[in-house]
Amino acid sequence: MKKVLVLLVLITFMGFAQSEDVPVDHKVYDFLERLSVLHVIDNYNSFEIPVSRKQIAGFLTEASKKDTLLTKVDRQRLADLKQEFEFDITGTLTSSEVLFGGENYELLSPNPKYFYSYNKPGTGNVFINLLAGGGIVNYKTLSENSTSILAYYGGEIRGTLMDHVGFYIKGTNGNVFGRREAALHLNNLKYNWDLTTKANTFYDETEGYVTLDYDAIKLKFGRDRQLIGQGVNKLILSDNSPECDFLSMNFHLGIIEFSSFHGKILGNRGEIVDTSAGGLATVEDKYFGYHRLAFNFSKDFSLGLGEVIVYANRSIDLGYLNPFSLYKTVEHSGQDRDNSMMFLDMTSSPLKGLKLYSLLLIDDIDFGKAGTGWFGNQTVFDLGASGYSTVKDIPVDYCFEYFRIEPYVFTHRISSNNYTNEGFNIGLDSDPNSKIFFWKIGCQPTSRINLFAQYTYRVHGANPVDPVTGAVITNVGGDVLLGHREYDPKYLHFLDGNIEYYRRLTIGAGYEPCTGYIFKLMLTNDTNSLQNNVKVKNWFSQAALSLRL
């Protein structure tokens, strides 16, 4: 009888499986990371996000069985998330507000809300939300004070067909009022084409993809934000550069996990002069590839091996599109014109509430010249630790990360192949020839309020430049946009050049009175000491509201 009941539960859960992914900025990821490190749930992998709603529903269900291990606040956080992911867990929307296709809709209810929903078991479902929001941002320096007011609106449509095909479409239009300069310091707008190049006040954003998910294997094609790497500051792929269109694949068998990603990014910009049309902007086609093989030896220890490739100025290379080829070998067969890297990562949770992780990325290396200062030995070492505990029943988390980025890492002798998208580093927001120390602490006094503070200290060996013309005097590998040239020094050491110091302190708060209604406050101070005795001090503040109706 027990076996029959278990089978019925499994069949029921499979019938509600949702194959679309949850956006990377959703609060559920921080909560799952906490549960994982506290050994409440098993097999959660934060190295690559996003993950599907089906997977998240499984983790929340697993946590429900161990809720006695949670604090009062964490139990309420779990209850709120189970309500938000109710359909993914139970196949019902009894705790949600649905305007069209439902029985009730209260705008100020704390429950999740949908503009429209439809579900036909065995065939598919669709959910539609209206999106709106805005805010005010201020950027202040010793000589400048600018304020921007932003407003946007749009919508999203998501759903699953036949339990295995997920889809997601999102589009928003926005406008900036006041001075644009402040708005351009927002991470999602600093690379917006309309705002930065065309000098418009209007901007738009879109995401859309389709997934094919059969549990053991998943394919995804479209445009979406992806994060790849350890800890808070993702080294392989972060939100420091624009989203891209991509094709990805993931599968897992036993202790083995394999994932691959191939995306279209953008290279150097230029302009050509046409006698009839005037100046025409040009941009190089560029591609980014990634694959990783991971071994989950236990629920507390995993090891990963991977490669990254960047190439430009030609169409998609089938050798790199093949997820099972070795990028370095393909690069050799293509006459060494691309930018390939290898990495090794490790994650361990030896004690309840503690997670240790590291990543070694090798951009290029000659072991025979190790320790000599040869410019071609280009590596990044990432070491981090995160902890999760409770202070008077309040969940507290803390994190420390260290990066050592050797000279010339992420650069390339062919500038088109550097590790950037539209000039922004694909991974860390940092130039090479740097070391970074990062601290973060956060707490959640209630299930709907979160507070955090973080501090970044970076020491950078900058390329010495002429204080008048700005021309590079000596290339010491301190600029991601400038690779090694034939006449540059072939031997140098870490932090050669003019030493610069970057200090950033950020404090923030979030409040979600109703599911999908999110208020955020953030204040950032930068105090930098740059070469040629340049001192920079600025403040950036933001108050934002986002609504999902």
Coordinates of C-alpha atoms in Angstrom, one line a residue:
M1 CA 0.0 0.0 0.0
K2 CA 2.9 2.4 0.9
K3 CA 4.5 1.8 -2.5
V4 CA 1.2 2.6 -4.3
L5 CA 0.9 5.9 -2.3
V6 CA 4.5 6.8 -3.2
L7 CA 3.9 6.1 -6.8
L8 CA 0.7 8.2 -6.8
V9 CA 2.6 11.1 -5.3
L10 CA 5.4 10.9 -7.9
I11 CA 2.9 10.7 -10.8
T12 CA 1.0 13.7 -9.4
F13 CA 4.2 15.7 -9.0
M14 CA 5.4 14.9 -12.5
G15 CA 2.0 16.0 -13.9
F16 CA 2.7 19.5 -12.5
A17 CA 6.3 19.8 -13.7
Q18 CA 7.1 23.2 -15.0
S19 CA 10.0 23.4 -17.5
E20 CA 10.5 27.2 -17.7
D21 CA 13.3 28.7 -15.6
V22 CA 13.2 31.1 -12.7
P23 CA 15.0 34.5 -13.3
V24 CA 18.4 34.7 -11.7
D25 CA 17.5 37.7 -9.6
H26 CA 14.7 35.8 -7.8
K27 CA 15.0 35.6 -4.0
V28 CA 14.6 31.8 -4.0
Y29 CA 18.2 31.3 -5.0
D30 CA 19.6 32.9 -1.9
F31 CA 17.2 30.8 0.2
L32 CA 18.1 27.5 -1.5
E33 CA 21.8 28.3 -1.1
R34 CA 21.2 28.8 2.6
L35 CA 19.2 25.5 2.9
S36 CA 21.9 23.7 1.0
V37 CA 24.8 24.9 3.2
L38 CA 22.7 24.1 6.3
H39 CA 22.3 20.5 4.9
V40 CA 18.5 20.8 4.7
I41 CA 18.4 20.0 1.0
D42 CA 20.8 18.0 -1.2
N43 CA 22.2 18.4 -4.7
Y44 CA 21.5 22.1 -5.1
N45 CA 24.1 23.6 -7.5
S46 CA 24.6 27.4 -7.4
F47 CA 27.5 27.2 -9.9
E48 CA 25.1 27.6 -12.8
I49 CA 21.8 29.4 -12.6
P50 CA 18.9 29.8 -13.5
V51 CA 17.2 26.4 -12.8
S52 CA 13.7 25.3 -13.7
R53 CA 10.6 25.8 -11.7
K54 CA 10.3 22.0 -11.5
Q55 CA 13.7 21.7 -9.8
I56 CA 12.9 24.5 -7.4
A57 CA 9.5 22.9 -6.5
G58 CA 11.4 19.7 -5.7
F59 CA 13.8 21.5 -3.4
L60 CA 11.0 23.3 -1.6
T61 CA 9.1 20.0 -1.1
E62 CA 12.3 18.4 0.3
A63 CA 12.8 21.3 2.7
S64 CA 9.2 21.0 3.9
K65 CA 9.9 17.5 5.2
K66 CA 12.7 19.0 7.4
D67 CA 11.1 22.2 8.4
T68 CA 11.8 21.4 12.1
L69 CA 15.4 22.2 11.3
L70 CA 14.5 25.7 10.3
T71 CA 14.2 28.9 12.3
K72 CA 10.8 30.7 12.6
V73 CA 11.8 33.2 9.9
D74 CA 13.1 30.5 7.6
R75 CA 9.9 28.5 8.0
Q76 CA 7.9 31.6 7.0
R77 CA 10.2 32.2 4.0
L78 CA 9.6 28.6 3.0
A79 CA 5.8 29.0 3.4
D80 CA 5.9 32.2 1.3
L81 CA 7.9 30.5 -1.5
K82 CA 5.7 27.4 -1.4
Q83 CA 2.7 29.7 -1.9
E84 CA 4.4 31.4 -4.8
F85 CA 5.4 28.1 -6.4
E86 CA 2.0 26.5 -5.5
F87 CA 1.1 25.4 -9.0
D88 CA 4.6 23.9 -9.5
I89 CA 4.2 21.8 -6.4
T90 CA 0.5 20.9 -6.3
G91 CA -1.0 21.9 -9.6
T92 CA -3.4 24.4 -8.0
L93 CA -3.7 28.1 -7.6
T94 CA -5.9 28.2 -4.5
S95 CA -3.6 30.7 -2.8
S96 CA -3.1 33.0 -5.8
E97 CA -5.0 35.9 -7.2
V98 CA -6.0 35.5 -10.9
L99 CA -7.7 38.4 -12.7
F100 CA -8.8 36.5 -15.9
G101 CA -9.2 32.7 -15.6
G102 CA -9.6 32.7 -11.8
E103 CA -12.3 33.4 -9.2
N104 CA -10.9 36.4 -7.4
Y105 CA -8.3 39.2 -7.6
E106 CA -7.3 41.5 -4.8
L107 CA -4.7 44.0 -5.8
L108 CA -3.3 44.5 -2.3
S109 CA -3.5 40.8 -1.2
P110 CA -0.1 39.4 -0.1
N111 CA -0.7 36.4 -2.4
P112 CA 0.9 35.8 -5.8
K113 CA -0.9 37.4 -8.7
Y114 CA -1.6 36.6 -12.3
F115 CA -3.2 38.7 -15.0
Y116 CA -4.3 35.4 -16.7
S117 CA -3.8 31.7 -16.2
Y118 CA -4.9 28.6 -18.1
N119 CA -4.2 25.0 -17.4
K120 CA -5.2 21.8 -19.2
P121 CA -3.7 18.7 -17.6
G122 CA -1.6 16.7 -20.1
T123 CA -1.7 19.5 -22.7
G124 CA -0.2 22.6 -21.1
N125 CA -0.5 25.8 -19.2
V126 CA 0.2 29.5 -19.6
F127 CA 0.6 32.3 -17.1
I128 CA 0.6 36.0 -18.0
N129 CA 1.8 38.8 -15.8
L130 CA 1.8 42.6 -16.3
L131 CA 5.0 44.3 -15.2
A132 CA 5.6 47.8 -14.0
G133 CA 8.0 49.7 -11.9
G134 CA 10.4 52.6 -11.6
G135 CA 12.5 54.5 -9.2
I136 CA 14.8 57.3 -8.6
V137 CA 18.6 57.2 -8.8
N138 CA 21.2 59.8 -7.8
Y139 CA 24.9 60.0 -8.7
K140 CA 27.1 62.5 -7.0
T141 CA 30.8 63.3 -7.3
L142 CA 32.9 66.2 -6.2
S143 CA 32.0 68.0 -9.4
E144 CA 28.7 66.5 -10.5
N145 CA 25.3 65.8 -9.1
S146 CA 22.8 64.1 -11.4
T147 CA 19.4 62.6 -10.7
S148 CA 17.3 60.3 -12.9
I149 CA 13.7 59.1 -12.6
L150 CA 12.9 55.9 -14.3
A151 CA 9.6 54.2 -15.2
Y152 CA 8.9 51.1 -17.2
Y153 CA 6.0 48.8 -18.1
G154 CA 5.6 45.5 -20.0
G155 CA 4.6 41.9 -19.5
E156 CA 5.7 38.3 -19.5
I157 CA 4.2 35.1 -20.7
R158 CA 5.4 31.7 -19.5
G159 CA 4.2 28.2 -19.4
T160 CA 4.8 24.5 -20.2
L161 CA 3.5 22.3 -23.0
M162 CA 3.1 18.5 -22.6
D163 CA 5.1 18.6 -19.3
H164 CA 8.4 18.9 -21.1
V165 CA 8.5 22.0 -23.3
G166 CA 8.8 25.3 -21.4
F167 CA 8.6 28.8 -22.9
Y168 CA 9.1 32.3 -21.6
I169 CA 8.6 35.7 -23.3
K170 CA 9.3 39.1 -21.6
G171 CA 9.3 42.6 -22.9
T172 CA 9.5 46.0 -21.2
N173 CA 9.6 49.6 -22.4
G174 CA 11.1 52.3 -20.2
N175 CA 11.9 56.0 -20.1
V176 CA 14.4 58.1 -18.2
F177 CA 13.4 61.5 -16.9
G178 CA 15.9 64.1 -15.8
R179 CA 19.6 63.6 -16.5
R180 CA 20.6 60.2 -18.0
E181 CA 24.1 60.2 -16.4
A182 CA 22.7 58.8 -13.1
A183 CA 20.7 56.1 -14.8
L184 CA 23.8 54.9 -16.7
H185 CA 25.3 53.7 -13.5
L186 CA 22.6 51.0 -13.1
N187 CA 23.9 47.6 -14.0
N188 CA 21.2 46.8 -16.5
L189 CA 21.3 50.2 -18.3
K190 CA 25.1 50.9 -18.4
Y191 CA 25.4 49.1 -21.7
N192 CA 21.9 49.9 -23.2
W193 CA 22.4 51.0 -26.8
D194 CA 19.6 53.5 -26.9
L195 CA 20.8 55.3 -23.7
T196 CA 24.6 55.1 -24.2
T197 CA 25.1 55.5 -27.9
K198 CA 22.0 57.1 -29.4
A199 CA 21.6 59.4 -26.4
N200 CA 17.8 58.6 -26.2
T201 CA 15.8 58.7 -23.0
F202 CA 13.8 55.6 -24.1
Y203 CA 15.0 52.1 -23.6
D204 CA 13.6 48.6 -24.1
E205 CA 14.6 45.1 -22.9
T206 CA 13.5 41.6 -23.9
E207 CA 14.0 38.0 -22.9
G208 CA 12.6 34.9 -24.5
Y209 CA 13.5 31.2 -24.8
V210 CA 12.2 27.7 -25.2
T211 CA 13.3 24.7 -23.2
L212 CA 13.1 20.9 -23.7
D213 CA 13.3 19.2 -20.3
Y214 CA 13.4 15.5 -19.7
D215 CA 14.8 15.5 -16.2
A216 CA 18.1 13.8 -17.1
I217 CA 18.7 16.1 -20.0
K218 CA 17.7 19.7 -20.8
L219 CA 18.1 21.8 -23.9
K220 CA 17.5 25.6 -24.0
F221 CA 17.5 28.1 -26.8
G222 CA 16.9 31.8 -26.6
R223 CA 17.9 35.0 -24.7
D224 CA 18.1 35.0 -20.9
R225 CA 20.4 36.0 -18.1
Q226 CA 22.8 33.2 -17.1
L227 CA 25.3 33.2 -14.2
I228 CA 28.2 30.8 -14.1
G229 CA 30.8 30.6 -11.4
Q230 CA 31.4 30.3 -7.7
G231 CA 30.0 32.5 -4.9
V232 CA 28.6 36.0 -5.2
N233 CA 31.0 37.4 -7.8
K234 CA 30.7 35.0 -10.8
L235 CA 34.1 34.6 -12.6
I236 CA 32.9 32.8 -15.8
L237 CA 29.7 34.6 -16.7
S238 CA 28.1 37.4 -14.7
D239 CA 25.6 40.2 -15.1
N240 CA 28.4 42.7 -15.8
S241 CA 27.8 42.5 -19.5
P242 CA 24.6 42.4 -21.7
E243 CA 22.5 39.3 -22.0
C244 CA 23.0 37.2 -25.1
D245 CA 21.3 34.8 -27.3
F246 CA 22.5 31.2 -26.7
L247 CA 22.0 27.5 -27.0
S248 CA 22.7 25.4 -23.9
M249 CA 22.5 21.7 -22.8
N250 CA 22.6 20.1 -19.4
F251 CA 22.5 16.5 -18.4
H252 CA 23.2 14.4 -15.3
L253 CA 23.8 10.7 -14.7
G254 CA 24.6 9.4 -11.3
I255 CA 27.4 11.6 -9.8
I256 CA 28.2 13.1 -13.2
E257 CA 26.8 16.5 -14.5
F258 CA 27.7 18.0 -17.8
S259 CA 26.7 21.4 -19.1
S260 CA 27.5 23.5 -22.2
F261 CA 26.6 27.0 -23.4
H262 CA 27.3 28.7 -26.7
G263 CA 26.2 32.4 -27.1
K264 CA 26.3 35.3 -29.4
I265 CA 28.0 38.4 -28.0
L266 CA 29.3 41.7 -29.5
G267 CA 32.8 42.8 -30.2
N268 CA 34.5 46.1 -31.1
R269 CA 32.4 48.9 -32.4
G270 CA 33.3 51.0 -35.4
E271 CA 31.9 53.3 -38.1
I272 CA 32.0 53.5 -41.8
V273 CA 31.2 56.5 -43.9
D274 CA 28.6 56.1 -46.6
T275 CA 28.1 59.0 -49.1
S276 CA 24.4 58.7 -49.1
A277 CA 23.6 57.4 -45.5
G278 CA 26.4 59.2 -43.6
G279 CA 28.1 57.5 -40.7
L280 CA 27.0 53.9 -40.2
A281 CA 27.8 52.1 -37.0
T282 CA 29.4 48.7 -37.2
V283 CA 30.0 46.0 -34.6
E284 CA 32.0 42.8 -34.8
D285 CA 30.2 39.4 -34.5
K286 CA 31.6 37.5 -31.5
Y287 CA 30.9 34.2 -29.7
F288 CA 31.3 32.8 -26.3
G289 CA 31.4 29.0 -25.5
Y290 CA 31.5 27.1 -22.2
H291 CA 31.3 23.6 -21.1
R292 CA 31.9 21.9 -17.8
L293 CA 32.1 18.3 -16.5
A294 CA 31.3 18.0 -12.7
F295 CA 31.6 15.1 -10.3
N296 CA 29.4 15.2 -7.3
F297 CA 31.3 12.7 -5.1
S298 CA 29.0 13.3 -2.2
K299 CA 26.4 15.8 -1.1
D300 CA 29.1 17.8 0.6
F301 CA 31.9 17.7 -2.1
S302 CA 32.0 18.3 -5.8
L303 CA 34.7 18.9 -8.4
G304 CA 34.4 20.5 -11.8
L305 CA 36.5 20.7 -15.0
G306 CA 35.7 23.1 -17.8
E307 CA 36.7 25.2 -20.7
V308 CA 35.8 28.6 -22.1
I309 CA 36.3 29.9 -25.7
V310 CA 35.9 33.4 -27.2
Y311 CA 36.2 33.9 -31.0
A312 CA 35.1 36.7 -33.4
N313 CA 34.9 37.9 -37.0
R314 CA 33.4 34.8 -38.5
S315 CA 30.2 32.8 -38.4
I316 CA 29.5 30.1 -35.7
D317 CA 32.3 27.6 -35.6
L318 CA 30.8 24.1 -35.5
G319 CA 33.8 22.8 -33.7
Y320 CA 33.0 25.0 -30.7
L321 CA 29.2 24.5 -31.1
N322 CA 29.8 20.8 -30.5
P323 CA 29.5 20.5 -26.7
F324 CA 31.7 17.4 -26.5
S325 CA 34.8 18.7 -28.3
L326 CA 37.9 19.9 -26.5
Y327 CA 38.1 23.7 -27.2
K328 CA 41.9 23.8 -26.8
T329 CA 42.3 21.1 -29.5
V330 CA 39.8 22.7 -31.8
E331 CA 41.6 26.1 -31.4
H332 CA 44.9 24.4 -32.4
S333 CA 43.3 22.9 -35.4
G334 CA 42.0 26.4 -36.3
Q335 CA 45.5 27.8 -36.3
D336 CA 45.5 29.3 -32.8
R337 CA 43.5 32.4 -33.6
D338 CA 41.0 32.2 -30.7
N339 CA 41.0 32.8 -26.9
S340 CA 40.6 29.5 -25.0
M341 CA 40.8 29.0 -21.2
M342 CA 40.5 26.1 -18.9
F343 CA 39.4 26.0 -15.3
L344 CA 39.1 23.7 -12.3
D345 CA 36.6 24.3 -9.5
M346 CA 35.9 22.7 -6.1
T347 CA 33.1 23.0 -3.6
S348 CA 32.9 21.6 -0.1
S349 CA 30.6 21.9 2.8
P350 CA 32.5 20.1 5.6
L351 CA 30.4 21.5 8.4
K352 CA 26.8 22.4 8.7
G353 CA 26.5 26.1 7.9
L354 CA 29.9 26.4 6.2
K355 CA 30.7 26.3 2.5
L356 CA 34.2 26.5 1.0
Y357 CA 34.9 27.0 -2.7
S358 CA 37.7 27.7 -5.1
L359 CA 38.3 28.1 -8.8
L360 CA 41.5 28.2 -10.8
L361 CA 41.2 29.6 -14.3
I362 CA 44.1 29.1 -16.7
D363 CA 44.0 31.6 -19.6
D364 CA 47.5 30.5 -20.8
I365 CA 50.5 28.9 -19.1
D366 CA 54.0 27.5 -19.8
F367 CA 55.0 25.4 -16.8
G368 CA 58.6 25.6 -17.9
K369 CA 58.5 29.4 -17.4
A370 CA 56.5 29.2 -14.1
G371 CA 57.8 31.8 -11.6
T372 CA 59.9 33.7 -14.2
G373 CA 57.4 36.5 -14.7
W374 CA 56.7 35.5 -18.3
F375 CA 53.7 37.5 -19.6
G376 CA 52.1 34.3 -21.0
N377 CA 51.5 32.7 -17.6
Q378 CA 48.0 34.0 -17.2
T379 CA 45.8 32.6 -14.3
V380 CA 43.1 33.6 -11.9
F381 CA 42.7 32.1 -8.5
D382 CA 39.4 32.5 -6.7
L383 CA 38.9 31.4 -3.1
G384 CA 35.8 31.9 -1.1
A385 CA 33.8 30.9 2.0
S386 CA 30.2 31.5 3.0
G387 CA 28.5 30.8 6.3
Y388 CA 24.9 30.7 7.4
S389 CA 23.8 30.9 11.0
T390 CA 21.1 32.3 13.3
V391 CA 21.3 35.2 15.7
K392 CA 18.2 35.3 18.1
D393 CA 16.2 33.4 15.5
I394 CA 17.2 35.9 12.7
P395 CA 18.8 34.2 9.7
V396 CA 22.3 35.7 9.1
D397 CA 24.6 35.0 6.2
Y398 CA 28.2 36.1 5.5
C399 CA 30.7 35.7 2.7
F400 CA 34.3 36.3 1.9
E401 CA 35.9 36.0 -1.5
Y402 CA 39.5 36.6 -2.8
F403 CA 40.6 36.9 -6.4
R404 CA 44.1 37.1 -7.7
I405 CA 44.1 38.0 -11.4
E406 CA 47.5 37.9 -13.1
P407 CA 48.5 40.4 -15.8
Y408 CA 47.0 39.9 -19.3
V409 CA 44.3 37.5 -18.1
F410 CA 41.1 37.9 -20.2
T411 CA 43.1 39.9 -22.9
H412 CA 44.1 38.6 -26.3
R413 CA 46.7 39.6 -28.9
I414 CA 43.8 39.9 -31.3
S415 CA 41.6 42.6 -29.5
S416 CA 38.4 41.1 -31.0
N417 CA 38.9 38.0 -28.9
N418 CA 39.3 39.5 -25.5
Y419 CA 36.9 38.4 -22.7
T420 CA 34.4 41.2 -23.2
N421 CA 30.9 41.8 -24.5
E422 CA 30.5 45.3 -25.9
G423 CA 33.6 46.2 -24.0
F424 CA 32.4 44.9 -20.6
N425 CA 34.1 42.0 -18.9
I426 CA 32.0 38.9 -19.3
G427 CA 32.9 37.7 -15.8
L428 CA 34.3 39.9 -13.0
D429 CA 33.9 43.7 -13.2
S430 CA 37.7 44.1 -13.0
D431 CA 40.7 44.5 -15.2
P432 CA 43.6 42.0 -15.0
N433 CA 46.7 42.6 -12.8
S434 CA 44.5 42.9 -9.8
K435 CA 43.7 41.4 -6.4
I436 CA 40.3 41.7 -4.9
F437 CA 39.0 41.2 -1.4
F438 CA 35.2 41.0 -1.0
W439 CA 33.1 40.8 2.2
K440 CA 29.3 40.6 2.5
I441 CA 26.9 40.1 5.4
G442 CA 23.2 39.9 5.3
C443 CA 20.2 39.2 7.6
Q444 CA 16.5 38.6 7.2
P445 CA 14.7 40.0 10.3
T446 CA 11.4 38.9 8.8
S447 CA 10.4 36.7 5.9
R448 CA 9.7 39.8 3.8
I449 CA 12.6 42.1 4.8
N450 CA 16.2 41.6 4.0
L451 CA 19.2 43.8 4.8
F452 CA 22.8 43.6 3.6
A453 CA 26.2 45.3 3.5
Q454 CA 29.1 44.5 1.3
Y455 CA 32.6 45.9 0.8
T456 CA 35.0 45.4 -2.1
Y457 CA 38.7 46.3 -1.9
R458 CA 40.7 46.1 -5.1
V459 CA 44.4 46.7 -5.8
H460 CA 45.2 47.2 -9.4
G461 CA 48.5 47.4 -11.3
A462 CA 47.4 49.9 -14.0
N463 CA 49.2 50.5 -17.3
P464 CA 51.1 53.8 -16.8
V465 CA 49.6 56.5 -19.0
D466 CA 50.6 60.0 -20.0
P467 CA 48.6 62.4 -17.7
V468 CA 48.0 64.8 -20.6
T469 CA 47.3 62.6 -23.6
G470 CA 46.2 59.4 -21.9
A471 CA 48.5 57.3 -24.1
V472 CA 49.8 54.1 -22.6
I473 CA 53.5 54.4 -21.7
T474 CA 54.1 50.8 -20.7
N475 CA 51.8 47.8 -21.1
V476 CA 51.9 45.8 -17.9
G477 CA 48.8 43.7 -18.7
G478 CA 46.5 45.9 -16.6
D479 CA 43.7 46.6 -19.2
V480 CA 41.3 43.9 -20.5
L481 CA 41.0 45.8 -23.8
L482 CA 44.8 45.8 -24.5
G483 CA 46.5 42.5 -25.1
H484 CA 50.3 41.9 -25.3
R485 CA 52.0 43.4 -28.3
E486 CA 55.3 42.3 -29.9
Y487 CA 57.2 45.3 -28.5
D488 CA 55.7 45.0 -24.9
P489 CA 57.9 43.6 -22.1
K490 CA 57.9 39.8 -22.1
Y491 CA 58.7 39.6 -18.4
L492 CA 56.8 41.3 -15.7
H493 CA 55.4 40.6 -12.2
F494 CA 52.1 40.7 -10.5
L495 CA 51.0 44.3 -9.7
D496 CA 53.7 45.9 -11.8
G497 CA 52.7 49.3 -13.1
N498 CA 51.1 52.2 -11.3
I499 CA 49.2 51.0 -8.2
E500 CA 45.6 52.0 -7.9
Y501 CA 43.2 51.4 -5.0
Y502 CA 39.5 50.9 -5.4
R503 CA 37.2 50.8 -2.4
R504 CA 33.4 50.2 -2.6
L505 CA 30.9 50.1 0.2
T506 CA 27.3 49.2 -0.5
I507 CA 24.4 48.9 1.9
G508 CA 20.9 47.9 0.9
A509 CA 17.5 46.8 2.0
G510 CA 14.5 45.0 0.4
Y511 CA 10.9 44.8 1.4
E512 CA 8.2 42.6 -0.3
P513 CA 4.9 43.4 1.4
C514 CA 3.0 41.3 -1.2
T515 CA 4.5 38.6 -3.4
G516 CA 5.7 40.4 -6.6
Y517 CA 5.6 43.9 -5.0
I518 CA 9.3 44.7 -4.2
F519 CA 10.8 47.8 -2.8
K520 CA 14.6 48.3 -2.8
L521 CA 16.9 50.8 -1.3
M522 CA 20.6 50.9 -2.0
L523 CA 23.5 53.3 -1.2
T524 CA 27.0 52.9 -2.7
N525 CA 30.2 54.8 -2.0
D526 CA 33.3 54.6 -4.1
T527 CA 36.6 56.0 -2.9
N528 CA 39.4 55.4 -5.4
S529 CA 43.0 56.4 -5.5
L530 CA 44.2 56.3 -9.2
Q531 CA 47.5 56.9 -10.9
N532 CA 48.8 60.4 -11.5
N533 CA 47.4 61.4 -8.1
V534 CA 43.8 61.3 -9.2
K535 CA 41.3 60.9 -6.4
V536 CA 37.8 59.8 -7.1
K537 CA 35.0 59.8 -4.6
N538 CA 31.3 59.4 -5.5
W539 CA 28.0 58.3 -4.1
F540 CA 25.3 56.4 -5.9
S541 CA 21.8 55.9 -4.3
Q542 CA 18.7 54.1 -5.6
A543 CA 15.1 53.7 -4.5
A544 CA 13.2 51.3 -6.7
L545 CA 9.8 49.6 -6.9
S546 CA 8.8 46.7 -9.1
L547 CA 5.3 45.2 -9.5
R548 CA 4.2 41.9 -10.9
L549 CA 0.5 42.0 -11.5

